[in-house]
Short mmCIF file of C-alpha atoms in Angstrom, two decimals:
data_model
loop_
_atom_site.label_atom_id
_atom_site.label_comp_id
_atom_site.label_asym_id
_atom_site.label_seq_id
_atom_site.Cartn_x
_atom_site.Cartn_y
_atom_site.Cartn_z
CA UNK I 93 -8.49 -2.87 33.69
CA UNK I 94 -6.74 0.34 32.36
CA UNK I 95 -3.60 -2.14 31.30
CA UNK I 96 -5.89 -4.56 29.53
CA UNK I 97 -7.68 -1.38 27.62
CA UNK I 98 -4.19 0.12 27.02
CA UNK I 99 -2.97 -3.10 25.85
CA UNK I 100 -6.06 -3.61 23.38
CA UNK I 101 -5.62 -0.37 22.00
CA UNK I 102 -1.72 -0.89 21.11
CA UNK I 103 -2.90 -4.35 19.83
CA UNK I 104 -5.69 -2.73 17.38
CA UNK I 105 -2.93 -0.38 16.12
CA UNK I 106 -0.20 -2.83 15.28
CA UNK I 107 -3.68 -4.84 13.86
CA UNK I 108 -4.00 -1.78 11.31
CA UNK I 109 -0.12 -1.20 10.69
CA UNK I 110 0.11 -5.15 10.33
CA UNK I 111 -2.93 -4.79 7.64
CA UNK I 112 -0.97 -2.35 5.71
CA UNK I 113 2.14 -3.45 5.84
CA UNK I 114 1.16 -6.99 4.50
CA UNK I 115 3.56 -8.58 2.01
CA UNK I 116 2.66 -9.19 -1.35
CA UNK I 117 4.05 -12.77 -1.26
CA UNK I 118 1.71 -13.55 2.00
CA UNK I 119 -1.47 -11.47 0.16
CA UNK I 120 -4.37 -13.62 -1.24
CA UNK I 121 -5.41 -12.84 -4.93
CA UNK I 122 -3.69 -9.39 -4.09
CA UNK I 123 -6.16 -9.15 -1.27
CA UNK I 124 -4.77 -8.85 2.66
CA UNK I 125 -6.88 -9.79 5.62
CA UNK I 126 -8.68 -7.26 7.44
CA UNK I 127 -6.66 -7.45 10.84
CA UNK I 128 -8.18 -4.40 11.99
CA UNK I 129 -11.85 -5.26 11.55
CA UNK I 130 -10.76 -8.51 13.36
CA UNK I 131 -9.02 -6.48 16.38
CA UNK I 132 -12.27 -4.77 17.03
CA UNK I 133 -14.16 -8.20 16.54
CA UNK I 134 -12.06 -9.70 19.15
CA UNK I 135 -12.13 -6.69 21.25
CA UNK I 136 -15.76 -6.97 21.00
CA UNK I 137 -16.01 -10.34 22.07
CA UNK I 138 -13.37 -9.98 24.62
CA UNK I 139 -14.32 -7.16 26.71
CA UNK I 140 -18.16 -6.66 25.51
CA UNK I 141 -19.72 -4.23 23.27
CA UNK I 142 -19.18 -0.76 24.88
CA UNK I 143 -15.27 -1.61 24.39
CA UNK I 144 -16.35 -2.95 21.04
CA UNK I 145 -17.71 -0.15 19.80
CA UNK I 146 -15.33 2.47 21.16
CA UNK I 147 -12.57 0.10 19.62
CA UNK I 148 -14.61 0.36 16.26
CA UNK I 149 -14.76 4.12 16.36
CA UNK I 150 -10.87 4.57 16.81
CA UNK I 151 -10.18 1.55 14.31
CA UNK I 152 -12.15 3.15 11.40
CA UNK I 153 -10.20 6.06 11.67
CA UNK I 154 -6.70 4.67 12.16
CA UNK I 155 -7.78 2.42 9.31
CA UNK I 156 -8.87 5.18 7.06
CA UNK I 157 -6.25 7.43 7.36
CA UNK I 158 -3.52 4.42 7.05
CA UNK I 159 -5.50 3.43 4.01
CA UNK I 160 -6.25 6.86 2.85
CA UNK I 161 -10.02 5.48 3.02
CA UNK I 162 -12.88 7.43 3.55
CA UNK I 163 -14.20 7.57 7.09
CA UNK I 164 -17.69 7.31 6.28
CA UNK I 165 -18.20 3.29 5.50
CA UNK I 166 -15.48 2.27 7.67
CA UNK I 167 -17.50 3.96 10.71
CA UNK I 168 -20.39 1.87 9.70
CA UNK I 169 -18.60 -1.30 9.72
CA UNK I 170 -15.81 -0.91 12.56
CA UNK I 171 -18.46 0.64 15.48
CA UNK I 172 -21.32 -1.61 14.16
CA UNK I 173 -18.60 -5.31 14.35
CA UNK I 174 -17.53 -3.69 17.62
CA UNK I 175 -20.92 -3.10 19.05
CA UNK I 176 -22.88 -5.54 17.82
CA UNK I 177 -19.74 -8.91 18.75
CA UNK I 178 -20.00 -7.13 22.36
CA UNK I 179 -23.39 -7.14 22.64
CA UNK I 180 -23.73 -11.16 21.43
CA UNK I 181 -20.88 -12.05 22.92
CA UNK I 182 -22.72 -13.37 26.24
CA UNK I 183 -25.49 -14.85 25.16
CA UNK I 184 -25.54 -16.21 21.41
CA UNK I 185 -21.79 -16.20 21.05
CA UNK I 186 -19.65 -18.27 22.88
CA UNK I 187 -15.84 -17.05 23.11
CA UNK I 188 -15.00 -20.52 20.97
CA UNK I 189 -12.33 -19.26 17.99
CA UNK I 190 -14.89 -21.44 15.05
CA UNK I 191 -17.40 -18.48 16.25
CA UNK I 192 -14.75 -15.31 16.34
CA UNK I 193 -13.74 -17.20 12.46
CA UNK I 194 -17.60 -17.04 11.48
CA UNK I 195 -17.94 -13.97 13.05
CA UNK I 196 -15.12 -12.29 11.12
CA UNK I 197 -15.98 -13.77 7.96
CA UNK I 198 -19.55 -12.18 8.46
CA UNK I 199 -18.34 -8.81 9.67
CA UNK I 200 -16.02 -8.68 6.53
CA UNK I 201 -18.60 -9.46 3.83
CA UNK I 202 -20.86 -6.88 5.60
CA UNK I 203 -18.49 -4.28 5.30
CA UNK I 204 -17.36 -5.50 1.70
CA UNK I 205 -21.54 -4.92 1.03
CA UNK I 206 -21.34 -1.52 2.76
CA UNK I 207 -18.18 -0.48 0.64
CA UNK I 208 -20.25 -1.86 -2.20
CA UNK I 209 -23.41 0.23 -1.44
CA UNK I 210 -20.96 3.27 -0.75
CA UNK I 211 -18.23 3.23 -3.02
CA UNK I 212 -19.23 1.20 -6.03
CA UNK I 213 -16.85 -0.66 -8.20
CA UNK I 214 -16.85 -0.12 -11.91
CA UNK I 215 -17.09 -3.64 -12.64
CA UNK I 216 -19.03 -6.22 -10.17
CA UNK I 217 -17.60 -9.55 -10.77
CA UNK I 218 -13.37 -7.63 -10.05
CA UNK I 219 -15.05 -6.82 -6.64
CA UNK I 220 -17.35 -10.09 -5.96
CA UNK I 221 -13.27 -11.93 -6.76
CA UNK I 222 -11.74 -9.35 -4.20
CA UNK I 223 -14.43 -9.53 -1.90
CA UNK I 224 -14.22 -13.64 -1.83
CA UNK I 225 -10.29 -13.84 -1.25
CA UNK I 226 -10.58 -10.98 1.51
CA UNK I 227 -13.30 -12.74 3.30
CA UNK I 228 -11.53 -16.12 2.75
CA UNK I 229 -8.10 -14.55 3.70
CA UNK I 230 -9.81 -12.43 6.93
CA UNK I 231 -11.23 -15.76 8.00
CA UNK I 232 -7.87 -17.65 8.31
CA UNK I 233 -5.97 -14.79 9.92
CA UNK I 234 -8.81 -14.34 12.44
CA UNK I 235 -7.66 -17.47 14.52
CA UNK I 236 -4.50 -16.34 15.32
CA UNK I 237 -5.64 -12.70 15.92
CA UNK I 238 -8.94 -13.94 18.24
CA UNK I 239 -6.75 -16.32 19.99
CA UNK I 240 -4.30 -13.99 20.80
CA UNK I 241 -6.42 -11.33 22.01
CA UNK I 242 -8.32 -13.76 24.00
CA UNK I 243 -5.31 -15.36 25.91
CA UNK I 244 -4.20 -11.10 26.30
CA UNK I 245 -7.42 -10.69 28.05
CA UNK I 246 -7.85 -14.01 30.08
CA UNK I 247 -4.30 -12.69 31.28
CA UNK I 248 -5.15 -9.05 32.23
CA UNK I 249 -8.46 -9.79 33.58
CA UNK I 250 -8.71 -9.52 37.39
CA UNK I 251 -9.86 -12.61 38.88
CA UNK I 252 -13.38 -12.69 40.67
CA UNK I 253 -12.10 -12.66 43.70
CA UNK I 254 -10.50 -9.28 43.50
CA UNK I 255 -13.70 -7.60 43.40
CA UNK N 262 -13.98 -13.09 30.67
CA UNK N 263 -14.68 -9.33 31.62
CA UNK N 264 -17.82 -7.39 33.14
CA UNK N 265 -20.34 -6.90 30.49
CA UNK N 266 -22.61 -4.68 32.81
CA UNK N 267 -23.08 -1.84 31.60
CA UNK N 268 -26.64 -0.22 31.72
CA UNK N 269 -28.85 -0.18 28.29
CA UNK N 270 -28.85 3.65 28.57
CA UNK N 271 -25.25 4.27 28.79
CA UNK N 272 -24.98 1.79 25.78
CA UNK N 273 -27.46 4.29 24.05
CA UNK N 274 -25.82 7.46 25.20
CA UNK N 275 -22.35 6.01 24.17
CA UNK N 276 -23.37 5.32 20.72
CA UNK N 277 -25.09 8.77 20.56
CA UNK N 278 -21.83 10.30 21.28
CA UNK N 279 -19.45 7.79 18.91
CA UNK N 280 -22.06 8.54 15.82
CA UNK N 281 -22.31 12.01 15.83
CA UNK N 282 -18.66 12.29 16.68
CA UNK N 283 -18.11 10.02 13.13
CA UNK N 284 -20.60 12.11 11.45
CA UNK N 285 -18.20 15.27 12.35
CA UNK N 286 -14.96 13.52 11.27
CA UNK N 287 -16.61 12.18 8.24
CA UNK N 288 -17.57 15.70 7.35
CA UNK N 289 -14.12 16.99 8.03
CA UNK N 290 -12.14 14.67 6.08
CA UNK N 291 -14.08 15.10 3.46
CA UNK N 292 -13.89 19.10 3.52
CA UNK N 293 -10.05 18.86 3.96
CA UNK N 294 -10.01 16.19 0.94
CA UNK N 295 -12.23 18.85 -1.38
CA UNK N 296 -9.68 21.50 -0.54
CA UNK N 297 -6.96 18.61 -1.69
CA UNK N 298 -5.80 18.03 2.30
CA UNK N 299 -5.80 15.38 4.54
CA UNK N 300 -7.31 16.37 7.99
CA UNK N 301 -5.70 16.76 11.47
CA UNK N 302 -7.16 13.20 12.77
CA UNK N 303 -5.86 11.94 9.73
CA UNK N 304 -2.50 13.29 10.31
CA UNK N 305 -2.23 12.27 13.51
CA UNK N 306 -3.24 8.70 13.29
CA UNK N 307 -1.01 8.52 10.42
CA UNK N 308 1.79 9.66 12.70
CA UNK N 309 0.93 7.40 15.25
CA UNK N 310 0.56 4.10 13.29
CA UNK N 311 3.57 5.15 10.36
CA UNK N 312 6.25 3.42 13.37
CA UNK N 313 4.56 0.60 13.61
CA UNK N 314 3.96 0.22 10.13
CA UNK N 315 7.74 0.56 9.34
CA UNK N 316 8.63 -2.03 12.22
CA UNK N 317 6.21 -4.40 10.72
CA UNK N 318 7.63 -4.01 7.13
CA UNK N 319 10.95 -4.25 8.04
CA UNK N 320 9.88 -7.35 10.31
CA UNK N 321 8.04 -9.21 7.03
CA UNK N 322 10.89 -8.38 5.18
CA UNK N 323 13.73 -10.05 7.00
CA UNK N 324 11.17 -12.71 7.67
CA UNK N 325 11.02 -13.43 3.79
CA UNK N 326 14.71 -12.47 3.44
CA UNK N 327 15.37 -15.96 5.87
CA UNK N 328 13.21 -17.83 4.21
CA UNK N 329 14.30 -17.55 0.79
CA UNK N 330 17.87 -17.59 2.16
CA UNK N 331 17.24 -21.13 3.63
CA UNK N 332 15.19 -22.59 0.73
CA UNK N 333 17.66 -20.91 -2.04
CA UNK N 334 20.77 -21.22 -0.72
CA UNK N 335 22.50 -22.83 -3.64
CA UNK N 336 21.18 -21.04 -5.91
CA UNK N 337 22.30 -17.67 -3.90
CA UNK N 338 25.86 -18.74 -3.50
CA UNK N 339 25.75 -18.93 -7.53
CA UNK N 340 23.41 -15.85 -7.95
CA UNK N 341 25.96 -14.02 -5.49
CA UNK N 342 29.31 -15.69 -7.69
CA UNK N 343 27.90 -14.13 -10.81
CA UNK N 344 26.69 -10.82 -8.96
CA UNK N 345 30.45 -10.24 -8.03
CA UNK N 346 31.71 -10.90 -11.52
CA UNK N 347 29.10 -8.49 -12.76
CA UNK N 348 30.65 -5.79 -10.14
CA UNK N 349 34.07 -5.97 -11.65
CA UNK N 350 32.81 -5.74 -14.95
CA UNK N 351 30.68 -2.73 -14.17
CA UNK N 352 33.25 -1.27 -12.22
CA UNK N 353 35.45 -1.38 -15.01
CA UNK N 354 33.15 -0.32 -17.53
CA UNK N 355 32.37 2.69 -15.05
CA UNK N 356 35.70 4.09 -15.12
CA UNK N 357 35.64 4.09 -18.71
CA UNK N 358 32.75 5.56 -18.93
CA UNK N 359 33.52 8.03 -16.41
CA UNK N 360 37.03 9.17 -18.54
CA UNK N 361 34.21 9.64 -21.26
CA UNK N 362 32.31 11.89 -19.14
CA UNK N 363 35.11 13.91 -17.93
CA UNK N 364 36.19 14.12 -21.85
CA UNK N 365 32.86 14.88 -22.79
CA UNK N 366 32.81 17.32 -20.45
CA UNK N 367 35.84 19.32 -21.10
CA UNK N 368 35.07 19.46 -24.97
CA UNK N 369 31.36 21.03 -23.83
CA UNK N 370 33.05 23.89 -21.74
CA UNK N 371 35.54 24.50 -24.96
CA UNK N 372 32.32 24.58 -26.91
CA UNK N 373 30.93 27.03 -24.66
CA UNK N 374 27.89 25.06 -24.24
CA UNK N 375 26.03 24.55 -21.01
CA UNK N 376 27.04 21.48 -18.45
CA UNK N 377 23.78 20.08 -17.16
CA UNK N 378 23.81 19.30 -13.20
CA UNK N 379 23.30 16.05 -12.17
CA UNK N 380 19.78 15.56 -11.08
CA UNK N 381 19.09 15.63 -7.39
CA UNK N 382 17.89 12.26 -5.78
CA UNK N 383 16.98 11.56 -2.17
CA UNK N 384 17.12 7.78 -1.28
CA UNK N 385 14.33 6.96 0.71
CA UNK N 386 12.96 3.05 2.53
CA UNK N 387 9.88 1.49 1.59
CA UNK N 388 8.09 1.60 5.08
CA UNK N 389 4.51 -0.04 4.07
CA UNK N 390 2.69 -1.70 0.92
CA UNK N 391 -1.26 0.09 1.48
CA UNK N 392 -3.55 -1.02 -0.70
CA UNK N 393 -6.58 1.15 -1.15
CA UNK N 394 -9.28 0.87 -3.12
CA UNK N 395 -7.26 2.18 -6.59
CA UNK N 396 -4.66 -0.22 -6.21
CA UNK N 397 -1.30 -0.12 -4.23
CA UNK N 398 0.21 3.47 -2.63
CA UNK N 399 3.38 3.02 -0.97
CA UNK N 400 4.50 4.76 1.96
CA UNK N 401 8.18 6.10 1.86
CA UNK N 402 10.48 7.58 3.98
CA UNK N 403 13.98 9.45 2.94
CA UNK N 404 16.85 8.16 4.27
CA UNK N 405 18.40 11.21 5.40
CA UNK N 406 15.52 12.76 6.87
CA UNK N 407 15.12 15.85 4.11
CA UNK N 408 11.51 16.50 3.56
CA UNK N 409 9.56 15.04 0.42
CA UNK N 410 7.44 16.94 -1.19
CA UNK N 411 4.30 16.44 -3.21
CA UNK N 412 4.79 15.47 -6.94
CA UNK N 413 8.36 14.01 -6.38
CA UNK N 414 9.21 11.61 -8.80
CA UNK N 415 9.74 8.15 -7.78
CA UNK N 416 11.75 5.27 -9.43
CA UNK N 417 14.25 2.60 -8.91
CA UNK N 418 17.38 1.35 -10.50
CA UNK N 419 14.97 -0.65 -13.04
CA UNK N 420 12.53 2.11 -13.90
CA UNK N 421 9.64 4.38 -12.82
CA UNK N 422 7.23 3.69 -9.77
CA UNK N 423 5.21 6.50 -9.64
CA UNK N 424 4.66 10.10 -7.63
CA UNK N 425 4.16 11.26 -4.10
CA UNK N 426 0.89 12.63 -3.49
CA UNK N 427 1.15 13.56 0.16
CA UNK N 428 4.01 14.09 2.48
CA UNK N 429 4.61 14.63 5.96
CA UNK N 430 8.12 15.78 6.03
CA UNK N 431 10.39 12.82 5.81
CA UNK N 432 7.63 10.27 5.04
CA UNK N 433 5.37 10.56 1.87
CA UNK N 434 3.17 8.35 0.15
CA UNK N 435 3.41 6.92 -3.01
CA UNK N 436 1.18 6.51 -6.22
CA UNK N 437 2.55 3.79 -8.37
CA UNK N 438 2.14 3.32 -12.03
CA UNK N 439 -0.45 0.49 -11.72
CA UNK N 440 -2.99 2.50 -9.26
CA UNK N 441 -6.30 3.20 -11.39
CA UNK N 442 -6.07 6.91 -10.69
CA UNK N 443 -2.69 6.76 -12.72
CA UNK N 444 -1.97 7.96 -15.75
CA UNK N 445 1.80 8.92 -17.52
CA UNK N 446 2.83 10.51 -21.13
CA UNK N 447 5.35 7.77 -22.72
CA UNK N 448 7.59 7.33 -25.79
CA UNK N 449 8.39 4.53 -27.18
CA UNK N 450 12.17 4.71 -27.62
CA UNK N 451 12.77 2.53 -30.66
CA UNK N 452 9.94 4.68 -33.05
CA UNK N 453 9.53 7.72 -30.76
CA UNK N 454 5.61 7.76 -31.09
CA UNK N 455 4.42 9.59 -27.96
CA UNK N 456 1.59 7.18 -26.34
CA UNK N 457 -0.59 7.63 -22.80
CA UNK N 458 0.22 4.78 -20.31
CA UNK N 459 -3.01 3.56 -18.00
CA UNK N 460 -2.44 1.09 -15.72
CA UNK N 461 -4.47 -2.59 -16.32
CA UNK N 462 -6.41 -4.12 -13.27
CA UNK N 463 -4.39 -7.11 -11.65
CA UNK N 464 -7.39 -8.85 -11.25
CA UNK N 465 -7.98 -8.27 -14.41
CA UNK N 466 -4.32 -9.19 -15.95
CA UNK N 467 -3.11 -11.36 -13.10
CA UNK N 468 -0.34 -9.58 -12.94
CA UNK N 469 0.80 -5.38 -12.66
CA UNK N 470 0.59 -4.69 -16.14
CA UNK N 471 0.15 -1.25 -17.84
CA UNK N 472 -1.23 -0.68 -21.59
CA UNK N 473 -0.95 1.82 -24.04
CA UNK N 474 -3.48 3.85 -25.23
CA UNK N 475 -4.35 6.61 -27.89
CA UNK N 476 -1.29 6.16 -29.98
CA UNK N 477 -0.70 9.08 -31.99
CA UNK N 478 -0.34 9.03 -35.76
CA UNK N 479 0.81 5.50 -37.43
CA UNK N 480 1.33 3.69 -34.73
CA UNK N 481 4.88 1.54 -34.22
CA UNK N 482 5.04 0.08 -31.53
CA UNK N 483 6.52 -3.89 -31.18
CA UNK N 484 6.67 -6.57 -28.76
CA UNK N 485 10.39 -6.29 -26.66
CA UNK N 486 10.25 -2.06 -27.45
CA UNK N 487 10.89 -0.06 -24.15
CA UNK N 488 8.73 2.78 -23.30
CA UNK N 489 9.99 5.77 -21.32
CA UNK N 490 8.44 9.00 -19.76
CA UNK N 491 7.96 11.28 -22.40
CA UNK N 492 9.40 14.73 -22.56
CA UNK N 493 5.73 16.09 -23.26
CA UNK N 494 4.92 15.29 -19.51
CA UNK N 495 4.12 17.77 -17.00
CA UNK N 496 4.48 15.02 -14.37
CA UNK N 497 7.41 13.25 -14.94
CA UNK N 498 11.18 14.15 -16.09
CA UNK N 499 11.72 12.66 -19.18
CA UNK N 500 13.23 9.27 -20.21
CA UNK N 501 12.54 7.29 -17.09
CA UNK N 502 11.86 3.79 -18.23
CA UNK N 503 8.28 2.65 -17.85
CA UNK N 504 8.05 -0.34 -18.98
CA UNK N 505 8.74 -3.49 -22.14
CA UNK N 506 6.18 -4.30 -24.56
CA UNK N 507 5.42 -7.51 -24.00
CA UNK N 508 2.26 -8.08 -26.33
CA UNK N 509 0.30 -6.12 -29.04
CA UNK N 510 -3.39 -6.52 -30.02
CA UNK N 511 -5.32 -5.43 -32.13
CA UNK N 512 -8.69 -4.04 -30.42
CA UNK N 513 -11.74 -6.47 -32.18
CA UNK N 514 -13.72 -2.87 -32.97
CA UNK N 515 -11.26 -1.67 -34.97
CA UNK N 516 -8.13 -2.48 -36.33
CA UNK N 517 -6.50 0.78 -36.47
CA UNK N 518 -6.60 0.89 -32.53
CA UNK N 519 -3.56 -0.98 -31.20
CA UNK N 520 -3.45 -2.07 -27.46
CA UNK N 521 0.00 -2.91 -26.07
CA UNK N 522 0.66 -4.56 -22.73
CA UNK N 523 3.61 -3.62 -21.05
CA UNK N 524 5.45 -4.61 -18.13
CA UNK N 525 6.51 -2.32 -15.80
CA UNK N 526 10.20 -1.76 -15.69
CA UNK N 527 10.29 -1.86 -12.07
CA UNK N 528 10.14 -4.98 -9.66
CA UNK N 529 6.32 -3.84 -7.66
CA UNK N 530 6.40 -6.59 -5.50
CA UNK N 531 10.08 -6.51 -4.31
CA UNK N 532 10.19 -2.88 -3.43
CA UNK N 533 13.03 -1.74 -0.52
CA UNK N 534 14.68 1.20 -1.61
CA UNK N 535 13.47 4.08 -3.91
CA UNK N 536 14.84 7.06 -5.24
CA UNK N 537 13.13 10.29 -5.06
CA UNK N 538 13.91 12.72 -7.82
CA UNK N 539 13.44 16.78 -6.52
CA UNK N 540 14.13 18.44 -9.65
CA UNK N 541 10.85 16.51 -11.40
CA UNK N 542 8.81 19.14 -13.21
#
């Protein structure tokens, strides 16, 4: 278990470093995916919502001091995806990747409406355009980045019968 | 796929702890961001993820390096045919400028006037593209591990990119000339009319575009006229290039107010290798 948690928190790291080292010629409408909000996500639905939300705690900072963000909204967002994926994640969501995609999309206009509510924009429509391509852009990467994590964890898991 | 057992009042007790732990660190960045700091949690994960942010860079940029190499290929074996014959003819044109220099030089000391040093640059990589919330910041590190320092001016071959505004020794991050909270004193260098440069949204302009504003006096300023840093800056050295004129409008409120669009001399989407200037005011 201590591997798999080690090996989750390297993996939400790179998520962040990934996230801000995106490429303009891969970026969306000058948007890039939020890898880290879909690192705790996965985490979340991987390993349930304690590790979800402990994942979102360390993820919001990483992510704000990478981004030179303030703490504050990303908290919100990063422990509240974490927790809340972790705490569905056995009964109303399955570990399909069309639910981690939905999911992501979700926890990405949620914490587009938080930054919103926190931050706001001097013009709306600018940040309703941003807002769209990130969630559209978060969405795609999120297959890749759930399916990964998921095979990671299917891999480091101890099998039943060890207990 | 692992045990999802834990107890409703751990749950609670562990989100007790995480909030009011977030509550503290919100407090003290923002504290250490009031007294124009970053704080030490900040730091730190900064430290921890700058690596892996580098490694990643460098990985997306030999990625794209390949790919353009194997969909270009023709087209590169041309590009580099003329790039050579554009060596020799620079290298020749350097030596003759450099006998100029040396010339110039020699009839300044018989003058008795005073021979300006050159002006110190550090090279420094590109090690991540950050967006944040005011548009791009780069994050830089020199080359041969001096320390940057805050206010350093940045540029490239081409033209200006923008200031460090915070530095960790070696690495420091960037402000470019299109980030909202940026603003730089130009001249245009055909008329000399002194002229603030604000950066336009992307989303706005599709592209990294700047515009001039508050001309002074009669403004003349043209479409193909080169802007550079003005020597009224506190900010910048002077005659950096900024950027080319590449439209003028007239505002609709009034006609006396011009607003030129300029493109920024400096390639902000193929960034590698900058060059940090020390001796910036």
């Amino acid at each position: 278990m201590l591997l798999l948690h080690l090996t989750f928190a390297f993996l939400l790291i790179l998520s962040i470093a990934v996230e801000h080292a995106w490429p303009p010629w891969l970026q969306m409408g000058w948007t890039s995916p939020q890898l880290g909000l879909v690192a705790v996500l996965s985490i979340g639905l991987v390993s349930g919502s304690t590790a979800g939300a402990v994942a979102g705690f360390f993820g919001a900072i990483f992510a704000a001091a990478t981004g030179s963000l303030p703490m504050g909204g990303l908290f919100i967002t990063y422990i509240g995806t974490g927790f809340i994926a972790g705490s569905l994640s056995g009964r109303l969501f399955s570990t399909r990747i069309t639910v981690a995609v939905i999911a992501s999309l979700v926890a990405v206009a949620a914490a587009s409406l938080v930054h919103l509510i926190l931050v706001p924009p001097p013009q709306f429509f600018p940040w309703l355009r941003t807002a769209a391509l990130t969630v559209v852009s978060t969405g795609i990467w999120a297959i890749p980045v759930y399916a990964f994590f998921r095979a990671i964890g299917a891999w480091l898991t101890p099998e039943p019968s060890a207990y | 796929m692992l045990t999802r057992t834990q107890s409703p009042a751990t749950n609670t007790r562990l989100m007790v702890i995480l909030c009011i732990a977030a509550i503290a660190l919100t407090y003290w960045q923002h504290r250490a961001h009031n007294a124009g700091q970053q704080s030490f949690p900040e730091r730190l994960a900064k430290r921890i993820v700058w690596p892996l942010q580098a490694a990643a860079t460098s990985t997306f940029a030999w990625t794209h390096d390949v790919c353009v190499s194997l969909t270009h290929a023709r087209s590169l074996v041309e590009e580099n045919r003329k790039l050579k014959e554009e060596i020799s003819r620079l290298e020749a044109d350097k030596v003759t400028l450099n006998e100029y220099f040396l010339e110039n030089k020699d009839l300044k000391q018989k003058l008795g006037l005073v021979v300006s040093g050159e002006v110190k640059g550090v090279a420094a990589r590109v090690i991540s593209h950050a967006t944040s919330p005011g548009g791009p910041i780069l994050t830089i590190q020199s080359l041969d591990g001096r320390d940057l320092e805050v206010g350093n001016t940045v540029r490239t071959q081409r033209g200006l990119l923008g200031r460090i505004i915070s530095a960790q020794k070696s690495i420091g991050e960037v402000m470019l000339v299109t980030h909202a909270d940026h603003a730089v004193a130009g001249v245009v260098q055909r008329s000399r009319d002194q002229a603030m440069v604000h950066p336009i949204s992307p989303i706005r302009s599709g592209q990294p575009l700047l515009e001039v504003a508050r001309l002074r006096g009669q403004a003349d300023i043209q479409v193909g006229d080169l802007i550079l840093t003005s020597s009224l800056s506190d900010v910048y050295p002077p005659n950096i290039p900024i950027g080319t004129v590449i439209r003028v409008q007239t505002a609709p409120a009034s006609s006396r107010t011009f607003r030129a669009l300029i493109k920024p001399a400096a390639d902000l989407r193929n960034i590698t290798y900058v060059l940090v200037l020390r001796s910036a005011k």
